[in-house]
Each structure stands twice: as C-alpha cells, then as structure tokens.
One Martini backbone bead per residue (centre of mass of N, CA, C, O) as a GRO file, in nm:
protein
  375
    1UNK     BB    1   1.491  -1.012  -0.307
    2UNK     BB    2   1.228  -0.780  -0.381
    3UNK     BB    3   1.389  -0.480  -0.294
    4UNK     BB    4   1.522  -0.131  -0.230
    5UNK     BB    5   1.712  -0.266  -0.033
    6UNK     BB    6   2.045  -0.436   0.087
    7UNK     BB    7   2.083  -0.206   0.331
    8UNK     BB    8   2.014  -0.133   0.657
    9UNK     BB    9   2.090   0.109   0.928
   10UNK     BB   10   2.031   0.095   1.216
   11UNK     BB   11   2.149   0.379   1.452
   12UNK     BB   12   2.362   0.587   1.316
   13UNK     BB   13   2.370   0.832   1.567
   14UNK     BB   14   2.536   0.682   1.704
   15UNK     BB   15   2.848   0.601   1.763
   16UNK     BB   16   2.896   0.353   1.615
   17UNK     BB   17   2.652   0.431   1.410
   18UNK     BB   18   2.854   0.632   1.262
   19UNK     BB   19   3.135   0.432   1.203
   20UNK     BB   20   2.961   0.224   1.002
   21UNK     BB   21   2.845   0.454   0.787
   22UNK     BB   22   3.159   0.561   0.704
   23UNK     BB   23   3.216   0.264   0.609
   24UNK     BB   24   3.024   0.208   0.402
   25UNK     BB   25   3.083   0.442   0.229
   26UNK     BB   26   3.351   0.318   0.158
   27UNK     BB   27   3.271  -0.020   0.090
   28UNK     BB   28   3.063   0.017  -0.080
   29UNK     BB   29   2.944  -0.033  -0.388
   30UNK     BB   30   2.783   0.125  -0.604
   31UNK     BB   31   2.558  -0.109  -0.634
   32UNK     BB   32   2.465  -0.009  -0.308
   33UNK     BB   33   2.178  -0.065  -0.155
   34UNK     BB   34   2.181   0.165   0.152
   35UNK     BB   35   2.045   0.288   0.457
   36UNK     BB   36   1.904   0.453   0.679
   37UNK     BB   37   1.788   0.465   1.000
   38UNK     BB   38   1.556   0.645   1.239
   39UNK     BB   39   1.393   0.877   1.452
   40UNK     BB   40   1.586   1.106   1.336
   41UNK     BB   41   1.649   1.279   1.040
   42UNK     BB   42   1.837   1.493   1.131
   43UNK     BB   43   2.056   1.311   1.260
   44UNK     BB   44   2.134   1.160   0.984
   45UNK     BB   45   2.219   1.400   0.811
   46UNK     BB   46   2.413   1.513   0.926
   47UNK     BB   47   2.625   1.273   0.835
   48UNK     BB   48   2.649   1.351   0.499
   49UNK     BB   49   2.535   1.118   0.326
   50UNK     BB   50   2.409   0.981  -0.006
   51UNK     BB   51   2.151   0.830   0.161
   52UNK     BB   52   1.918   0.725   0.257
   53UNK     BB   53   1.622   0.814   0.515
   54UNK     BB   54   1.473   0.661   0.731
   55UNK     BB   55   1.181   0.606   0.954
   56UNK     BB   56   1.219   0.490   1.311
   57UNK     BB   57   1.101   0.309   1.577
   58UNK     BB   58   1.176   0.081   1.858
   59UNK     BB   59   0.861   0.145   1.950
   60UNK     BB   60   0.763   0.074   1.652
   61UNK     BB   61   0.630  -0.196   1.515
   62UNK     BB   62   0.536  -0.069   1.232
   63UNK     BB   63   0.764   0.069   1.158
   64UNK     BB   64   0.952  -0.186   1.132
   65UNK     BB   65   0.830  -0.366   0.960
   66UNK     BB   66   0.840  -0.151   0.703
   67UNK     BB   67   1.170  -0.161   0.740
   68UNK     BB   68   1.206  -0.480   0.666
   69UNK     BB   69   1.045  -0.500   0.397
   70UNK     BB   70   1.295  -0.271   0.301
   71UNK     BB   71   1.486  -0.527   0.284
   72UNK     BB   72   1.747  -0.780   0.312
   73UNK     BB   73   1.922  -0.607   0.532
   74UNK     BB   74   1.940  -0.553   0.917
   75UNK     BB   75   2.118  -0.327   1.082
   76UNK     BB   76   2.178  -0.267   1.490
   77UNK     BB   77   2.282  -0.034   1.750
   78UNK     BB   78   2.019  -0.065   1.937
   79UNK     BB   79   2.097  -0.013   2.255
   80UNK     BB   80   1.991  -0.213   2.477
   81UNK     BB   81   1.851  -0.505   2.370
   82UNK     BB   82   1.669  -0.597   2.624
   83UNK     BB   83   1.511  -0.334   2.570
   84UNK     BB   84   1.524  -0.280   2.232
   85UNK     BB   85   1.550  -0.514   2.031
   86UNK     BB   86   1.254  -0.720   1.974
   87UNK     BB   87   1.106  -0.574   1.747
   88UNK     BB   88   1.286  -0.615   1.538
   89UNK     BB   89   1.331  -0.917   1.528
   90UNK     BB   90   1.074  -0.983   1.458
   91UNK     BB   91   1.037  -0.785   1.163
   92UNK     BB   92   1.197  -0.994   1.045
   93UNK     BB   93   1.125  -1.282   1.083
   94UNK     BB   94   0.861  -1.191   0.908
   95UNK     BB   95   1.020  -1.076   0.633
   96UNK     BB   96   1.284  -1.219   0.565
   97UNK     BB   97   1.508  -1.107   0.730
   98UNK     BB   98   1.827  -1.010   0.776
   99UNK     BB   99   2.026  -1.013   1.123
  100UNK     BB  100   2.169  -0.736   1.295
  101UNK     BB  101   2.399  -0.733   1.538
  102UNK     BB  102   2.609  -0.591   1.909
  103UNK     BB  103   2.541  -0.823   2.122
  104UNK     BB  104   2.673  -0.921   2.483
  105UNK     BB  105   2.336  -1.045   2.574
  106UNK     BB  106   2.271  -1.333   2.654
  107UNK     BB  107   1.955  -1.275   2.721
  108UNK     BB  108   1.875  -1.193   2.444
  109UNK     BB  109   1.961  -1.448   2.288
  110UNK     BB  110   1.771  -1.676   2.437
  111UNK     BB  111   1.529  -1.526   2.338
  112UNK     BB  112   1.545  -1.510   2.035
  113UNK     BB  113   1.508  -1.817   2.028
  114UNK     BB  114   1.248  -1.891   2.199
  115UNK     BB  115   1.081  -1.707   1.988
  116UNK     BB  116   1.225  -1.693   1.680
  117UNK     BB  117   1.364  -1.917   1.523
  118UNK     BB  118   1.131  -2.044   1.389
  119UNK     BB  119   1.026  -1.836   1.245
  120UNK     BB  120   1.292  -1.767   1.063
  121UNK     BB  121   1.320  -2.057   0.954
  122UNK     BB  122   1.031  -2.002   0.778
  123UNK     BB  123   1.146  -1.716   0.655
  124UNK     BB  124   1.452  -1.710   0.581
  125UNK     BB  125   1.588  -1.579   0.875
  126UNK     BB  126   1.876  -1.440   0.962
  127UNK     BB  127   2.003  -1.432   1.288
  128UNK     BB  128   2.253  -1.216   1.401
  129UNK     BB  129   2.496  -1.180   1.660
  130UNK     BB  130   2.768  -1.050   1.760
  131UNK     BB  131   2.885  -0.813   1.493
  132UNK     BB  132   3.153  -0.783   1.689
  133UNK     BB  133   3.363  -0.805   1.921
  134UNK     BB  134   3.110  -0.889   1.997
  135UNK     BB  135   3.160  -1.221   1.867
  136UNK     BB  136   3.449  -1.256   1.616
  137UNK     BB  137   3.723  -1.316   1.723
  138UNK     BB  138   3.606  -1.615   1.858
  139UNK     BB  139   3.447  -1.730   1.666
  140UNK     BB  140   3.630  -1.715   1.390
  141UNK     BB  141   3.869  -1.816   1.537
  142UNK     BB  142   3.752  -2.089   1.562
  143UNK     BB  143   3.686  -2.196   1.326
  144UNK     BB  144   4.019  -2.152   1.191
  145UNK     BB  145   4.119  -2.314   1.377
  146UNK     BB  146   3.980  -2.617   1.347
  147UNK     BB  147   4.040  -2.647   1.010
  148UNK     BB  148   4.349  -2.688   1.142
  149UNK     BB  149   4.209  -2.988   1.239
  150UNK     BB  150   4.131  -3.233   1.242
  151UNK     BB  151   3.871  -3.483   1.155
  152UNK     BB  152   3.674  -3.668   1.372
  153UNK     BB  153   3.791  -3.538   1.664
  154UNK     BB  154   3.847  -3.410   1.987
  155UNK     BB  155   3.826  -3.075   2.042
  156UNK     BB  156   4.060  -2.812   2.175
  157UNK     BB  157   3.977  -2.455   2.288
  158UNK     BB  158   4.166  -2.149   2.337
  159UNK     BB  159   4.159  -1.833   2.460
  160UNK     BB  160   4.362  -1.543   2.440
  161UNK     BB  161   4.341  -1.181   2.601
  162UNK     BB  162   4.439  -0.870   2.429
  163UNK     BB  163   4.425  -0.539   2.515
  164UNK     BB  164   4.353  -0.193   2.414
  165UNK     BB  165   4.140   0.041   2.561
  166UNK     BB  166   3.806   0.222   2.523
  167UNK     BB  167   3.469   0.267   2.651
  168UNK     BB  168   3.149   0.389   2.600
  169UNK     BB  169   2.903   0.454   2.667
  170UNK     BB  170   2.711   0.247   2.571
  171UNK     BB  171   2.869   0.018   2.679
  172UNK     BB  172   2.824   0.083   2.979
  173UNK     BB  173   2.526   0.068   2.985
  174UNK     BB  174   2.546  -0.253   2.895
  175UNK     BB  175   2.663  -0.355   3.142
  176UNK     BB  176   2.486  -0.259   3.333
  177UNK     BB  177   2.218  -0.418   3.235
  178UNK     BB  178   2.337  -0.676   3.259
  179UNK     BB  179   2.393  -0.667   3.594
  180UNK     BB  180   2.076  -0.595   3.634
  181UNK     BB  181   1.988  -0.915   3.483
  182UNK     BB  182   2.034  -1.203   3.640
  183UNK     BB  183   1.766  -1.333   3.684
  184UNK     BB  184   1.650  -1.311   3.346
  185UNK     BB  185   1.914  -1.465   3.250
  186UNK     BB  186   1.865  -1.723   3.393
  187UNK     BB  187   1.578  -1.778   3.284
  188UNK     BB  188   1.641  -1.785   2.981
  189UNK     BB  189   1.868  -2.001   2.971
  190UNK     BB  190   1.663  -2.215   3.063
  191UNK     BB  191   1.466  -2.215   2.836
  192UNK     BB  192   1.676  -2.261   2.613
  193UNK     BB  193   1.751  -2.552   2.733
  194UNK     BB  194   1.516  -2.661   2.655
  195UNK     BB  195   1.457  -2.585   2.326
  196UNK     BB  196   1.752  -2.647   2.236
  197UNK     BB  197   1.890  -2.888   2.069
  198UNK     BB  198   2.093  -3.157   2.095
  199UNK     BB  199   2.363  -3.296   1.951
  200UNK     BB  200   2.379  -3.615   1.776
  201UNK     BB  201   2.686  -3.756   1.918
  202UNK     BB  202   2.776  -3.489   2.081
  203UNK     BB  203   2.978  -3.265   2.232
  204UNK     BB  204   2.952  -2.940   2.405
  205UNK     BB  205   3.191  -2.705   2.553
  206UNK     BB  206   3.145  -2.364   2.679
  207UNK     BB  207   3.351  -2.103   2.879
  208UNK     BB  208   3.506  -1.963   3.115
  209UNK     BB  209   3.787  -2.000   3.240
  210UNK     BB  210   4.059  -2.045   3.445
  211UNK     BB  211   4.273  -1.967   3.660
  212UNK     BB  212   4.603  -1.956   3.464
  213UNK     BB  213   4.943  -2.059   3.368
  214UNK     BB  214   5.085  -1.948   3.023
  215UNK     BB  215   5.345  -1.727   3.050
  216UNK     BB  216   5.092  -1.612   3.183
  217UNK     BB  217   4.768  -1.484   3.284
  218UNK     BB  218   4.465  -1.644   3.339
  219UNK     BB  219   4.117  -1.525   3.283
  220UNK     BB  220   3.803  -1.539   3.365
  221UNK     BB  221   3.574  -1.468   3.071
  222UNK     BB  222   3.230  -1.358   3.135
  223UNK     BB  223   3.102  -1.369   2.821
  224UNK     BB  224   2.924  -1.453   2.556
  225UNK     BB  225   3.135  -1.611   2.373
  226UNK     BB  226   3.115  -1.897   2.478
  227UNK     BB  227   2.807  -1.899   2.351
  228UNK     BB  228   2.840  -1.856   2.059
  229UNK     BB  229   3.074  -2.092   2.028
  230UNK     BB  230   2.911  -2.313   2.093
  231UNK     BB  231   2.682  -2.309   1.895
  232UNK     BB  232   2.894  -2.354   1.691
  233UNK     BB  233   2.933  -2.629   1.749
  234UNK     BB  234   2.624  -2.738   1.739
  235UNK     BB  235   2.593  -2.685   1.398
  236UNK     BB  236   2.893  -2.809   1.362
  237UNK     BB  237   3.016  -3.123   1.276
  238UNK     BB  238   3.352  -2.975   1.265
  239UNK     BB  239   3.420  -2.989   1.576
  240UNK     BB  240   3.321  -3.246   1.666
  241UNK     BB  241   3.229  -3.518   1.886
  242UNK     BB  242   3.419  -3.323   2.064
  243UNK     BB  243   3.387  -3.023   2.240
  244UNK     BB  244   3.644  -2.757   2.371
  245UNK     BB  245   3.618  -2.456   2.535
  246UNK     BB  246   3.820  -2.172   2.662
  247UNK     BB  247   3.826  -1.817   2.794
  248UNK     BB  248   4.082  -1.563   2.802
  249UNK     BB  249   4.237  -1.330   3.013
  250UNK     BB  250   4.533  -1.162   2.957
  251UNK     BB  251   4.886  -1.121   3.184
  252UNK     BB  252   5.161  -1.100   3.310
  253UNK     BB  253   5.083  -1.047   3.627
  254UNK     BB  254   4.986  -1.105   3.914
  255UNK     BB  255   4.911  -0.836   4.035
  256UNK     BB  256   4.710  -0.760   3.778
  257UNK     BB  257   4.515  -0.996   3.814
  258UNK     BB  258   4.397  -0.955   4.077
  259UNK     BB  259   4.316  -0.647   4.023
  260UNK     BB  260   4.105  -0.755   3.802
  261UNK     BB  261   3.942  -0.894   3.977
  262UNK     BB  262   3.848  -0.741   4.209
  263UNK     BB  263   3.746  -0.514   4.007
  264UNK     BB  264   3.534  -0.680   3.890
  265UNK     BB  265   3.370  -0.763   4.142
  266UNK     BB  266   3.292  -0.458   4.260
  267UNK     BB  267   3.114  -0.369   4.005
  268UNK     BB  268   2.927  -0.588   4.024
  269UNK     BB  269   2.815  -0.559   4.314
  270UNK     BB  270   2.762  -0.240   4.260
  271UNK     BB  271   2.537  -0.329   4.003
  272UNK     BB  272   2.299  -0.433   4.224
  273UNK     BB  273   2.313  -0.141   4.350
  274UNK     BB  274   2.078   0.091   4.264
  275UNK     BB  275   2.239   0.372   4.342
  276UNK     BB  276   2.506   0.270   4.198
  277UNK     BB  277   2.372   0.237   3.931
  278UNK     BB  278   2.262   0.501   3.899
  279UNK     BB  279   2.540   0.677   3.926
  280UNK     BB  280   2.651   0.551   3.718
  281UNK     BB  281   2.460   0.623   3.464
  282UNK     BB  282   2.557   0.936   3.543
  283UNK     BB  283   2.850   0.898   3.388
  284UNK     BB  284   2.717   0.793   3.166
  285UNK     BB  285   2.690   0.875   2.746
  286UNK     BB  286   2.517   0.778   2.526
  287UNK     BB  287   2.750   0.876   2.230
  288UNK     BB  288   2.968   0.825   2.323
  289UNK     BB  289   3.379   0.833   2.253
  290UNK     BB  290   3.623   0.820   2.174
  291UNK     BB  291   3.874   0.938   2.030
  292UNK     BB  292   4.077   0.892   1.730
  293UNK     BB  293   4.345   0.886   1.887
  294UNK     BB  294   4.277   0.683   2.070
  295UNK     BB  295   4.204   0.463   1.871
  296UNK     BB  296   4.471   0.406   1.731
  297UNK     BB  297   4.614   0.305   2.005
  298UNK     BB  298   4.410   0.080   1.977
  299UNK     BB  299   4.408  -0.285   2.072
  300UNK     BB  300   4.385  -0.650   1.941
  301UNK     BB  301   4.470  -0.993   2.082
  302UNK     BB  302   4.418  -1.324   1.971
  303UNK     BB  303   4.501  -1.643   2.120
  304UNK     BB  304   4.508  -1.964   2.005
  305UNK     BB  305   4.469  -2.318   2.092
  306UNK     BB  306   4.487  -2.629   1.909
  307UNK     BB  307   4.365  -2.979   2.018
  308UNK     BB  308   4.349  -3.291   1.785
  309UNK     BB  309   4.509  -3.579   1.697
  310UNK     BB  310   4.770  -3.503   1.754
  311UNK     BB  311   4.758  -3.201   1.749
  312UNK     BB  312   4.880  -2.873   1.704
  313UNK     BB  313   4.787  -2.514   1.722
  314UNK     BB  314   4.848  -2.146   1.673
  315UNK     BB  315   4.637  -1.880   1.662
  316UNK     BB  316   4.551  -1.485   1.524
  317UNK     BB  317   4.372  -1.251   1.589
  318UNK     BB  318   4.342  -0.894   1.489
  319UNK     BB  319   4.392  -0.539   1.559
  320UNK     BB  320   4.221  -0.292   1.628
  321UNK     BB  321   3.992  -0.086   1.771
  322UNK     BB  322   3.761  -0.277   1.914
  323UNK     BB  323   3.485  -0.118   1.969
  324UNK     BB  324   3.493   0.017   1.693
  325UNK     BB  325   3.637   0.038   1.455
  326UNK     BB  326   3.640  -0.291   1.465
  327UNK     BB  327   3.334  -0.301   1.482
  328UNK     BB  328   3.251  -0.130   1.204
  329UNK     BB  329   3.325  -0.335   1.029
  330UNK     BB  330   3.213  -0.593   1.105
  331UNK     BB  331   2.939  -0.514   1.076
  332UNK     BB  332   2.947  -0.448   0.761
  333UNK     BB  333   3.064  -0.674   0.649
  334UNK     BB  334   2.834  -0.861   0.756
  335UNK     BB  335   2.636  -0.742   0.588
  336UNK     BB  336   2.830  -0.753   0.261
  337UNK     BB  337   2.768  -1.043   0.276
  338UNK     BB  338   2.474  -1.117   0.303
  339UNK     BB  339   2.396  -0.976   0.095
  340UNK     BB  340   2.657  -1.111  -0.150
  341UNK     BB  341   2.753  -1.377  -0.077
  342UNK     BB  342   2.844  -1.732  -0.038
  343UNK     BB  343   2.640  -1.849   0.149
  344UNK     BB  344   2.451  -2.032   0.364
  345UNK     BB  345   2.098  -2.172   0.384
  346UNK     BB  346   2.037  -2.115   0.647
  347UNK     BB  347   1.849  -2.031   0.908
  348UNK     BB  348   1.767  -1.844   1.169
  349UNK     BB  349   1.945  -1.885   1.431
  350UNK     BB  350   2.285  -1.777   1.439
  351UNK     BB  351   2.612  -1.723   1.348
  352UNK     BB  352   2.884  -1.633   1.192
  353UNK     BB  353   2.984  -1.895   1.126
  354UNK     BB  354   2.767  -2.017   1.037
  355UNK     BB  355   2.637  -1.794   0.818
  356UNK     BB  356   2.930  -1.736   0.675
  357UNK     BB  357   3.258  -1.783   0.810
  358UNK     BB  358   3.478  -1.766   0.515
  359UNK     BB  359   3.359  -1.488   0.377
  360UNK     BB  360   3.423  -1.317   0.673
  361UNK     BB  361   3.716  -1.373   0.661
  362UNK     BB  362   3.835  -1.259   0.405
  363UNK     BB  363   3.702  -0.993   0.457
  364UNK     BB  364   3.849  -0.919   0.693
  365UNK     BB  365   4.141  -0.962   0.608
  366UNK     BB  366   4.125  -0.739   0.392
  367UNK     BB  367   4.029  -0.524   0.602
  368UNK     BB  368   4.271  -0.583   0.859
  369UNK     BB  369   4.210  -0.845   0.995
  370UNK     BB  370   4.388  -1.072   1.131
  371UNK     BB  371   4.454  -1.403   1.020
  372UNK     BB  372   4.659  -1.671   1.171
  373UNK     BB  373   4.975  -1.883   1.187
  374UNK     BB  374   5.160  -1.932   1.440
  375UNK     BB  375   5.214  -2.263   1.500
   0.00000   0.00000   0.00000
C-alpha cells in the first residue's frame, strides 16, 4: 500500500494509548512513518512526541474513513469497543487497512466477524482483535505449545494464570459494559455460529475450565481468551484433528479460591442492576490507571500443559505489568509486526496467532515477554 503512514495509533490520549505511544516512540525504527490520531489535537500534542497528529472522531464515519486511507496499519485503544469501535472497523475493512485493538469483549468480536469478515477478506485487510493481555499470552502461548507437540494427532492444552496487578478506569468501565450486555452478547454469539463455517474433518473445543486441583486450585476463567484461542484452532490445521483448550485462574489455597469465586459472582450479579451499575461507573474514571511504581511491582505468568500423541510439554509465557505496560508493548509490537514482518497472506477477521504467529512471538520475546519450555 502506497500511503503516507505505516502505522497510526488512534486514541493515544487515554491511559493505555499514551503508554502505547511512548513505547512506539522508543521501538519504532528511524524509517517508520507513524502518527497519532484522536478527536482532541491539543491533548495528543501534549504527549510531546515528534510525530504527526491527525484529527478523527470515533463517532464521525467520514473522518474515520479518511484516517483509514492514510495508513497501512491502524491500532486503536478507544473502548469500550462494543459502544465505540464498529465505525473504525468498517473504515478499515473498506480501505484494506490492517486493524488492531485491545478488546476483551466477545460481543464485539462476534459482531465484527458477522458484519465485516467477508468485506475485509475481499479488501485484504486483517482485522485482529485482543492484541494486549487479552489475549496475546493465551493465543500465542497456545500456539507456542502446540508447535512443540506431534502433528496430526488429537491435542489437549490447559492454561493457568497467576497474576499480580491492578486495573485502570478504562478497563473497569469495559468490564461493566460487558456485564451489562449479556443479552446482546448471547444474540451476537448465535449469529456468529450461524455465519462462521466450521473446519471440515476437524473438531475444536475451547472454553473456561472447571474448578480443579493441580498442586493448587484452578478456577474457571470466563474471559474472551478461550474464544480467541478456539478461533485460531479453527483457522490453523497445526492444532490437529481434535483440539481441546481449557483456561483457568490459579490460586494456592481453597479459601482464596472460594473467596475469588464468590467475589466474582457478587460483582457480576450487582452489575446486572442498573442502580449498582451507575454507582460503579461513578467510581471508575477512564483515562486513569496505576502509578509507574505500582506497575513496576506487577507481573503475570501463564503456564500451559500440552498433551498429544503420547507426549507432554509444559511451557510458560511471562512478563511484567499485564494490563498496561505489557499491553502497550503487545499492541505496539503487533502493529510493527503487521507493518514490517513476513506474515501470512490471509485476510478477514483473524487472531494474533493466525495473522502473525511466530514473527510476533519472536518480537515479543526480544522485547522481554518470555516464551519458554519449562519441561
């Protein structure tokens, strides 16, 4: 594509967006043509980065169409995506521009598939969701694990998360949006199942795991990640003729496990009540997040157990602050990967594993997010 920019970052004035912009300023090579974009030029200029600033509004389809035509890759941090993300996807699908986001909203992912997958496949655009902590450690971690198991046999992979960190106001707002849209999410999932063809001669099962004890307590983890991993498995034959994935949150003691389950259940129940939801929204402020000192103390580790063909492998993906520093790194490296690396030719709605795979694993590993075989 002969366009003025290689990468445009949309929404750089928010908390995670500003971290991503700062990372790009450090990591982009001198020949990288990149720019910031958003609706408030003054706020973007206050970031103090020596790159062009473009003005566009998430609610203005014409400005987004013009933005998409100016770049090869467009990364966005403007969420909740179910409320604000669709016009930008449409613009990228029409323009043949590769699109990246940080969504953890399954409703949005399913809606994009139903409405824009075919359009993007025709234009050559890659639409890649969940390019942060949701869901890169899981999606690429499973790919890393699968490629260390035999080919052409049934495979089973389980993922177990240990994490220490604190969310930002934007993340909390997104969680509240997801919990308040359960009906819409269910309807969109039904439409997706009707629209998406299943792989011929292969079966894929991916969902949150059940409560189990494996040297510590493993809890169900009902996030978008199993949905993303399952789509990668349906797209990639390397996952074998019969692939199963289960995802868990790991804690050490039964009391901690019970408290976590009870707390999550209570939060989800409260979030269904409009008065409680309004109160909780008043307690979170999008654009704010943990301090640098707090982020420096945060970390994550995901352990994967893979089995198949009589063989067994244990792998690990690990890094620092999951929600913000590492998420900014993941989004920025994904954009650089799509812009400059030798990636598969496929287009339409994809995943990080199917759109970038090994080149992105190698980028992230060089950037300090470790992928390793434990045993």
